[in-house]
Amino acid sequence: MSVSALIPRSAFGFAAAGAGLCFLGYCAYFDYKRRSDPNFKEKLRERRRTVKLSNSKKTGKAPSINSGSYEDLQKFFLQEVQMGEELLASGDIEGGVEHLSSAVAVCGQPQQLLQVLQSTLPPQVFQMLVQKLPVAGQRVSMSSAPMGMGMPDMTIAEDVE
């Protein structure tokens, strides 16, 4: 004899209804707690800003440099190199080259970075990178980077080929 034969069908219905009511009560309680939180709107705005920033990274748009301090440039450089590597690994060659060209544009020693990239990247990808360097240099110089701080001379990029 099975367990379902010992318990009447109405008991299963009541148990399912009770579980449903508990779940709805749980949802209502935590929705109330979430909305009564004084930082709810700030957290919501921050979450939306984070999602918007991650979506712009996925589309390949490089973020601009907010201030010209050395720490911000270093953070921007590392972020661009990381995003470039991730996009190249996932197969997005255009996006990866875009980010790597931004990293080279703010690099303090672009010749050495280009030599490393030339030895690690396939020749076609490296050629795309070299072609995008002038545009990346202009884009970075327009976004409040201080003059003379890591801005490469674009003739250097052609000498590396």
PDB file of C-alpha atoms in Angstrom, residues 25-114:
ATOM      1  CA  GLY A  25       3.750  35.721   2.577  1.00  0.00           C
ATOM      2  CA  TYR A  26       7.501  35.295   2.291  1.00  0.00           C
ATOM      3  CA  CYS A  27       7.533  37.382  -0.903  1.00  0.00           C
ATOM      4  CA  ALA A  28       5.352  40.118   0.591  1.00  0.00           C
ATOM      5  CA  TYR A  29       7.462  40.293   3.756  1.00  0.00           C
ATOM      6  CA  PHE A  30      10.772  40.666   1.947  1.00  0.00           C
ATOM      7  CA  ASP A  31       9.298  43.121  -0.555  1.00  0.00           C
ATOM      8  CA  TYR A  32       8.156  45.252   2.388  1.00  0.00           C
ATOM      9  CA  LYS A  33      11.605  45.000   4.028  1.00  0.00           C
ATOM     10  CA  ARG A  34      13.318  45.903   0.741  1.00  0.00           C
ATOM     11  CA  ARG A  35      11.100  48.933   0.098  1.00  0.00           C
ATOM     12  CA  SER A  36      11.328  50.204   3.673  1.00  0.00           C
ATOM     13  CA  ASP A  37      15.147  50.185   3.476  1.00  0.00           C
ATOM     14  CA  PRO A  38      16.340  53.827   3.487  1.00  0.00           C
ATOM     15  CA  ASN A  39      19.092  53.031   0.974  1.00  0.00           C
ATOM     16  CA  PHE A  40      16.822  51.161  -1.442  1.00  0.00           C
ATOM     17  CA  LYS A  41      16.754  53.853  -4.150  1.00  0.00           C
ATOM     18  CA  GLU A  42      20.510  54.430  -3.891  1.00  0.00           C
ATOM     19  CA  LYS A  43      21.191  50.705  -4.195  1.00  0.00           C
ATOM     20  CA  LEU A  44      18.799  50.468  -7.138  1.00  0.00           C
ATOM     21  CA  ARG A  45      20.504  53.361  -8.955  1.00  0.00           C
ATOM     22  CA  GLU A  46      23.933  51.834  -8.278  1.00  0.00           C
ATOM     23  CA  ARG A  47      22.805  48.447  -9.586  1.00  0.00           C
ATOM     24  CA  ARG A  48      21.380  50.030 -12.743  1.00  0.00           C
ATOM     25  CA  ARG A  49      24.603  52.011 -13.273  1.00  0.00           C
ATOM     26  CA  THR A  50      26.655  48.831 -12.854  1.00  0.00           C
ATOM     27  CA  VAL A  51      24.489  46.962 -15.365  1.00  0.00           C
ATOM     28  CA  LYS A  52      24.711  49.858 -17.819  1.00  0.00           C
ATOM     29  CA  LEU A  53      28.511  49.934 -17.441  1.00  0.00           C
ATOM     30  CA  SER A  54      28.807  46.175 -17.959  1.00  0.00           C
ATOM     31  CA  ASN A  55      26.577  46.383 -21.043  1.00  0.00           C
ATOM     32  CA  SER A  56      28.769  49.110 -22.512  1.00  0.00           C
ATOM     33  CA  LYS A  57      31.806  46.886 -21.891  1.00  0.00           C
ATOM     34  CA  LYS A  58      30.133  43.988 -23.674  1.00  0.00           C
ATOM     35  CA  THR A  59      29.403  46.136 -26.710  1.00  0.00           C
ATOM     36  CA  GLY A  60      33.059  47.104 -26.929  1.00  0.00           C
ATOM     37  CA  LYS A  61      32.788  50.781 -26.026  1.00  0.00           C
ATOM     38  CA  ALA A  62      35.790  51.869 -24.023  1.00  0.00           C
ATOM     39  CA  PRO A  63      35.025  53.891 -20.910  1.00  0.00           C
ATOM     40  CA  SER A  64      36.575  57.318 -20.656  1.00  0.00           C
ATOM     41  CA  ILE A  65      39.148  58.386 -18.096  1.00  0.00           C
ATOM     42  CA  ASN A  66      37.406  60.407 -15.393  1.00  0.00           C
ATOM     43  CA  SER A  67      40.429  62.236 -14.009  1.00  0.00           C
ATOM     44  CA  GLY A  68      44.045  62.456 -14.979  1.00  0.00           C
ATOM     45  CA  SER A  69      45.665  61.120 -11.810  1.00  0.00           C
ATOM     46  CA  TYR A  70      48.291  58.423 -12.143  1.00  0.00           C
ATOM     47  CA  GLU A  71      46.183  55.913 -10.192  1.00  0.00           C
ATOM     48  CA  ASP A  72      43.200  56.467 -12.494  1.00  0.00           C
ATOM     49  CA  LEU A  73      45.388  56.014 -15.579  1.00  0.00           C
ATOM     50  CA  GLN A  74      46.867  52.832 -14.143  1.00  0.00           C
ATOM     51  CA  LYS A  75      43.415  51.475 -13.259  1.00  0.00           C
ATOM     52  CA  PHE A  76      42.128  52.387 -16.729  1.00  0.00           C
ATOM     53  CA  PHE A  77      45.138  50.699 -18.371  1.00  0.00           C
ATOM     54  CA  LEU A  78      44.709  47.463 -16.407  1.00  0.00           C
ATOM     55  CA  GLN A  79      40.958  47.437 -17.023  1.00  0.00           C
ATOM     56  CA  GLU A  80      41.430  47.916 -20.760  1.00  0.00           C
ATOM     57  CA  VAL A  81      44.069  45.174 -21.012  1.00  0.00           C
ATOM     58  CA  GLN A  82      41.862  42.770 -19.057  1.00  0.00           C
ATOM     59  CA  MET A  83      38.771  43.544 -21.143  1.00  0.00           C
ATOM     60  CA  GLY A  84      40.800  43.236 -24.346  1.00  0.00           C
ATOM     61  CA  GLU A  85      42.108  39.829 -23.334  1.00  0.00           C
ATOM     62  CA  GLU A  86      38.648  38.619 -22.297  1.00  0.00           C
ATOM     63  CA  LEU A  87      37.033  39.773 -25.533  1.00  0.00           C
ATOM     64  CA  LEU A  88      39.797  38.228 -27.666  1.00  0.00           C
ATOM     65  CA  ALA A  89      39.452  34.953 -25.762  1.00  0.00           C
ATOM     66  CA  SER A  90      35.688  34.949 -26.306  1.00  0.00           C
ATOM     67  CA  GLY A  91      36.144  35.560 -30.052  1.00  0.00           C
ATOM     68  CA  ASP A  92      35.229  39.255 -30.222  1.00  0.00           C
ATOM     69  CA  ILE A  93      38.319  40.400 -32.128  1.00  0.00           C
ATOM     70  CA  GLU A  94      37.040  43.941 -32.888  1.00  0.00           C
ATOM     71  CA  GLY A  95      36.120  44.648 -29.257  1.00  0.00           C
ATOM     72  CA  GLY A  96      39.343  43.159 -27.933  1.00  0.00           C
ATOM     73  CA  VAL A  97      41.478  45.214 -30.312  1.00  0.00           C
ATOM     74  CA  GLU A  98      39.519  48.340 -29.359  1.00  0.00           C
ATOM     75  CA  HIS A  99      40.299  47.859 -25.672  1.00  0.00           C
ATOM     76  CA  LEU A 100      43.938  46.924 -26.281  1.00  0.00           C
ATOM     77  CA  SER A 101      44.437  50.011 -28.454  1.00  0.00           C
ATOM     78  CA  SER A 102      43.076  52.173 -25.621  1.00  0.00           C
ATOM     79  CA  ALA A 103      45.515  50.487 -23.233  1.00  0.00           C
ATOM     80  CA  VAL A 104      48.446  51.163 -25.583  1.00  0.00           C
ATOM     81  CA  ALA A 105      47.322  54.788 -25.936  1.00  0.00           C
ATOM     82  CA  VAL A 106      47.658  55.438 -22.188  1.00  0.00           C
ATOM     83  CA  CYS A 107      50.689  53.209 -21.635  1.00  0.00           C
ATOM     84  CA  GLY A 108      53.842  54.897 -20.377  1.00  0.00           C
ATOM     85  CA  GLN A 109      56.042  52.639 -22.510  1.00  0.00           C
ATOM     86  CA  PRO A 110      54.040  51.837 -25.627  1.00  0.00           C
ATOM     87  CA  GLN A 111      56.983  50.403 -27.578  1.00  0.00           C
ATOM     88  CA  GLN A 112      57.575  47.668 -25.052  1.00  0.00           C
ATOM     89  CA  LEU A 113      53.871  46.873 -24.772  1.00  0.00           C
ATOM     90  CA  LEU A 114      53.566  46.677 -28.545  1.00  0.00           C
TER      91      LEU A 114
END
